[in-house]
mmCIF file of C-alpha atoms in Angstrom:
data_model
loop_
_atom_site.group_PDB
_atom_site.id
_atom_site.type_symbol
_atom_site.label_atom_id
_atom_site.label_comp_id
_atom_site.label_asym_id
_atom_site.label_seq_id
_atom_site.Cartn_x
_atom_site.Cartn_y
_atom_site.Cartn_z
ATOM 1 C CA MET J 1 100.032 85.026 75.187
ATOM 2 C CA PRO J 2 98.687 88.545 74.972
ATOM 3 C CA ILE J 3 95.645 89.417 77.029
ATOM 4 C CA HIS J 4 92.697 89.988 74.720
ATOM 5 C CA LEU J 5 91.049 93.375 75.220
ATOM 6 C CA ASP J 6 87.778 94.827 73.967
ATOM 7 C CA GLU J 7 87.376 98.556 73.395
ATOM 8 C CA LEU J 8 85.118 100.534 75.709
ATOM 9 C CA ASP J 9 83.115 103.652 74.891
ATOM 10 C CA VAL J 10 84.888 106.338 76.910
ATOM 11 C CA MET J 11 82.784 109.323 75.797
ATOM 12 C CA LEU J 12 80.651 109.520 78.949
ATOM 13 C CA GLU J 13 83.703 109.123 81.191
ATOM 14 C CA VAL J 14 85.568 111.920 79.393
ATOM 15 C CA GLU J 15 82.599 114.272 79.466
ATOM 16 C CA GLY J 16 83.513 117.485 81.245
ATOM 17 C CA SER J 17 87.236 117.092 80.565
ATOM 18 C CA GLY J 18 88.946 119.465 78.178
ATOM 19 C CA SER J 19 92.005 117.316 77.609
ATOM 20 C CA ALA J 20 93.004 113.668 77.671
ATOM 21 C CA LEU J 21 96.327 111.886 77.385
ATOM 22 C CA LEU J 22 96.126 108.507 75.628
ATOM 23 C CA VAL J 23 98.389 105.812 77.078
ATOM 24 C CA ALA J 24 98.508 102.537 75.168
ATOM 25 C CA CYS J 25 100.039 99.098 75.576
ATOM 26 C CA ASN J 26 101.243 98.154 72.128
ATOM 27 C CA MET J 27 101.386 94.429 72.880
ATOM 28 C CA CYS J 28 97.988 93.502 74.271
ATOM 29 C CA ALA J 29 95.918 96.374 72.858
ATOM 30 C CA GLY J 30 97.669 96.180 69.482
ATOM 31 C CA ALA J 31 97.408 92.393 69.286
ATOM 32 C CA SER J 32 93.718 92.485 70.238
ATOM 33 C CA LEU J 33 92.870 95.071 67.605
ATOM 34 C CA ALA J 34 94.947 93.232 64.976
ATOM 35 C CA MET J 35 93.078 90.022 65.731
ATOM 36 C CA LYS J 36 89.711 91.808 65.555
ATOM 37 C CA GLU J 37 90.558 93.527 62.250
ATOM 38 C CA LYS J 38 92.319 90.462 60.815
ATOM 39 C CA ARG J 39 95.191 92.773 59.852
ATOM 40 C CA PRO J 40 98.945 92.593 60.609
ATOM 41 C CA PHE J 41 99.951 93.319 64.192
ATOM 42 C CA LEU J 42 103.299 94.761 63.071
ATOM 43 C CA GLU J 43 104.476 96.003 59.685
ATOM 44 C CA PHE J 44 108.162 96.694 60.290
ATOM 45 C CA PHE J 45 108.873 98.572 57.068
ATOM 46 C CA ARG J 46 105.704 100.638 57.174
ATOM 47 C CA SER J 47 105.354 101.451 60.869
ATOM 48 C CA LEU J 48 108.513 100.110 62.500
ATOM 49 C CA LEU J 49 107.549 99.059 66.052
ATOM 50 C CA LYS J 50 104.025 100.474 66.151
ATOM 51 C CA SER J 51 100.925 98.363 65.721
ATOM 52 C CA PRO J 52 98.921 99.813 62.788
ATOM 53 C CA PRO J 53 95.559 98.588 64.171
ATOM 54 C CA LEU J 54 96.292 100.286 67.507
ATOM 55 C CA GLU J 55 97.436 103.487 65.792
ATOM 56 C CA ARG J 56 94.184 103.527 63.752
ATOM 57 C CA HIS J 57 92.150 103.051 66.942
ATOM 58 C CA ILE J 58 94.018 105.909 68.633
ATOM 59 C CA ARG J 59 93.399 108.207 65.635
ATOM 60 C CA ARG J 60 89.661 107.308 65.629
ATOM 61 C CA LEU J 61 89.401 107.867 69.369
ATOM 62 C CA SER J 62 91.278 111.185 69.122
ATOM 63 C CA ARG J 63 88.979 112.321 66.316
ATOM 64 C CA GLN J 64 85.851 111.392 68.319
ATOM 65 C CA LEU J 65 87.154 113.179 71.390
ATOM 66 C CA SER J 66 88.142 116.226 69.345
ATOM 67 C CA GLU J 67 84.579 116.428 68.014
ATOM 68 C CA LYS J 68 83.449 116.632 71.659
ATOM 69 C CA GLY J 69 85.948 119.431 72.335
ATOM 70 C CA VAL J 70 88.538 117.282 74.108
ATOM 71 C CA LYS J 71 92.180 117.957 73.223
ATOM 72 C CA THR J 72 94.161 114.692 73.018
ATOM 73 C CA LYS J 73 97.725 113.544 72.713
ATOM 74 C CA LYS J 74 99.264 110.072 72.680
ATOM 75 C CA PHE J 75 101.932 109.480 75.326
ATOM 76 C CA LYS J 76 105.082 108.288 73.594
ATOM 77 C CA SER J 77 107.075 105.843 75.668
ATOM 78 C CA GLY J 78 110.395 104.124 75.051
ATOM 79 C CA VAL J 79 110.838 101.208 72.649
ATOM 80 C CA ILE J 80 110.493 98.457 75.267
ATOM 81 C CA GLN J 81 107.948 100.355 77.380
ATOM 82 C CA GLN J 82 105.565 100.877 74.454
ATOM 83 C CA PHE J 83 105.094 97.114 74.223
ATOM 84 C CA PHE J 84 104.517 96.339 77.890
ATOM 85 C CA LEU J 85 102.852 99.068 79.908
ATOM 86 C CA CYS J 86 102.701 96.715 82.896
ATOM 87 C CA LEU J 87 106.528 96.529 82.939
ATOM 88 C CA TRP J 88 107.330 100.237 83.054
ATOM 89 C CA THR J 89 110.374 101.351 85.002
ATOM 90 C CA SER J 90 110.227 104.010 87.714
ATOM 91 C CA ARG J 91 111.746 106.435 85.233
ATOM 92 C CA GLU J 92 108.997 105.870 82.644
ATOM 93 C CA ARG J 93 106.326 106.197 85.334
ATOM 94 C CA LYS J 94 107.815 109.541 86.403
ATOM 95 C CA ARG J 95 107.822 110.698 82.768
ATOM 96 C CA LEU J 96 104.138 109.852 82.507
ATOM 97 C CA ARG J 97 103.438 111.693 85.757
ATOM 98 C CA GLU J 98 105.055 114.864 84.385
ATOM 99 C CA TYR J 99 103.122 114.657 81.098
ATOM 100 C CA ALA J 100 99.844 113.882 82.855
ATOM 101 C CA LYS J 101 100.020 117.093 84.907
ATOM 102 C CA GLU J 102 99.041 118.970 81.737
ATOM 103 C CA TYR J 103 95.857 116.902 81.180
ATOM 104 C CA GLU J 104 92.558 116.463 82.958
ATOM 105 C CA ALA J 105 92.196 112.783 82.080
ATOM 106 C CA VAL J 106 94.335 109.822 81.075
ATOM 107 C CA ILE J 107 92.715 107.147 78.913
ATOM 108 C CA VAL J 108 94.405 103.760 79.263
ATOM 109 C CA LEU J 109 94.325 101.346 76.347
ATOM 110 C CA GLY J 110 95.499 98.252 78.155
ATOM 111 C CA CYS J 111 94.658 95.611 80.749
ATOM 112 C CA ASP J 112 93.958 96.036 84.462
ATOM 113 C CA SER J 113 97.682 95.827 85.197
ATOM 114 C CA ALA J 114 98.326 98.667 82.725
ATOM 115 C CA ILE J 115 95.613 100.686 84.446
ATOM 116 C CA GLU J 116 97.292 100.070 87.804
ATOM 117 C CA THR J 117 100.607 101.302 86.357
ATOM 118 C CA VAL J 118 98.933 104.520 85.209
ATOM 119 C CA VAL J 119 96.932 105.023 88.423
ATOM 120 C CA GLU J 120 100.106 104.644 90.472
ATOM 121 C CA SER J 121 102.046 106.934 88.128
ATOM 122 C CA VAL J 122 99.576 109.836 88.093
ATOM 123 C CA LYS J 123 98.617 109.721 91.755
ATOM 124 C CA GLY J 124 98.338 113.247 93.151
ATOM 125 C CA THR J 125 98.148 114.971 89.745
ATOM 126 C CA GLY J 126 94.364 115.377 89.763
ATOM 127 C CA CYS J 127 94.074 113.412 86.519
ATOM 128 C CA LYS J 128 91.072 111.174 86.099
ATOM 129 C CA VAL J 129 92.161 107.707 84.890
ATOM 130 C CA ILE J 130 89.727 106.233 82.374
ATOM 131 C CA LYS J 131 89.637 102.594 81.347
ATOM 132 C CA GLY J 132 89.619 102.508 77.537
ATOM 133 C CA MET J 133 89.615 98.713 77.164
ATOM 134 C CA GLU J 134 88.529 95.741 79.230
ATOM 135 C CA VAL J 135 89.896 92.231 79.549
ATOM 136 C CA ALA J 136 87.952 89.643 77.553
ATOM 137 C CA GLY J 137 90.364 86.720 77.986
ATOM 138 C CA ILE J 138 93.737 85.489 76.812
ATOM 139 C CA MET J 139 94.600 85.175 73.138
ATOM 140 C CA ASN J 140 95.498 81.750 71.861
ATOM 141 C CA THR J 141 96.919 82.286 68.417
ATOM 142 C CA LYS J 142 99.534 81.326 65.889
ATOM 143 C CA PRO J 143 101.838 84.161 64.909
ATOM 144 C CA ARG J 144 102.643 84.294 61.220
ATOM 145 C CA PHE J 145 105.573 86.065 59.614
ATOM 146 C CA HIS J 146 105.065 87.155 56.012
ATOM 147 C CA LEU J 147 106.847 89.414 53.587
ATOM 148 C CA PRO J 148 107.750 92.214 53.682
ATOM 149 C CA CYS J 149 108.490 91.638 57.364
ATOM 150 C CA ASN J 150 104.932 91.675 58.756
ATOM 151 C CA ILE J 151 103.612 89.763 61.755
ATOM 152 C CA SER J 152 99.990 88.623 61.818
ATOM 153 C CA PHE J 153 97.924 86.176 63.828
ATOM 154 C CA GLU J 154 95.949 83.230 62.520
ATOM 155 C CA GLU J 155 93.617 80.654 64.010
ATOM 156 C CA SER J 156 93.078 82.990 66.946
ATOM 157 C CA LYS J 157 90.774 82.227 69.840
ATOM 158 C CA ILE J 158 89.894 84.077 73.019
ATOM 159 C CA ILE J 159 90.241 81.902 76.092
ATOM 160 C CA PRO J 160 88.134 83.265 78.960
ATOM 161 C CA ILE J 161 89.853 84.040 82.227
ATOM 162 C CA CYS J 162 87.821 82.677 85.065
ATOM 163 C CA ASP J 163 87.925 82.039 88.777
ATOM 164 C CA ARG J 164 88.231 78.700 90.554
ATOM 165 C CA HIS J 165 84.500 77.875 90.203
ATOM 166 C CA CYS J 166 84.560 78.580 86.490
ATOM 167 C CA LYS J 167 87.678 76.406 86.101
ATOM 168 C CA GLN J 168 86.013 73.533 87.959
ATOM 169 C CA ALA J 169 82.992 73.752 85.647
ATOM 170 C CA ARG J 170 85.272 73.843 82.578
ATOM 171 C CA GLU J 171 87.235 70.785 83.824
ATOM 172 C CA GLU J 172 83.970 68.896 84.370
ATOM 173 C CA SER J 173 82.873 69.848 80.872
ATOM 174 C CA ILE J 174 86.183 68.620 79.430
ATOM 175 C CA ARG J 175 85.881 65.319 81.298
ATOM 176 C CA GLU J 176 82.373 64.898 79.967
ATOM 177 C CA GLY J 177 83.550 65.705 76.437
ATOM 178 C CA HIS J 178 81.530 68.920 76.029
ATOM 179 C CA TYR J 179 84.452 71.304 75.573
#
């Protein structure tokens, strides 16, 4: 159940910064972009444990930022950490903190929990944390394995996340047969 994320335009937020570190959650950001592009989430033999749609997004974003004079680099985390930014260990957070000291901004490609991880990690470094994606809901999807060792999603839907009042309205709608 990855959280579905939509990309945000970060150009105005980055304005005035000369450098930005890109920090991405492979699971939710990668799954969201794969669903949007209708392309495989993982292609083990081509990209091992990286999500090709996420890597393409990072390259596009880096190119756009470079055109604006912003130097970028993608933060490379450990195998497990690259999939779940919200589950980073203290050690990985310290690693990010050390890397971030060399940048003016950190752009987070992940959910609000990922942003919190980064904010906590870079506290006191002077880095501006920029939200690169926003939560749109939770993915409801069927994973599909296909040769040569690719994982895709099919019949995907975005289920909105809502508060108690929204849930009550949805339940009423279900009872009335409108959902």
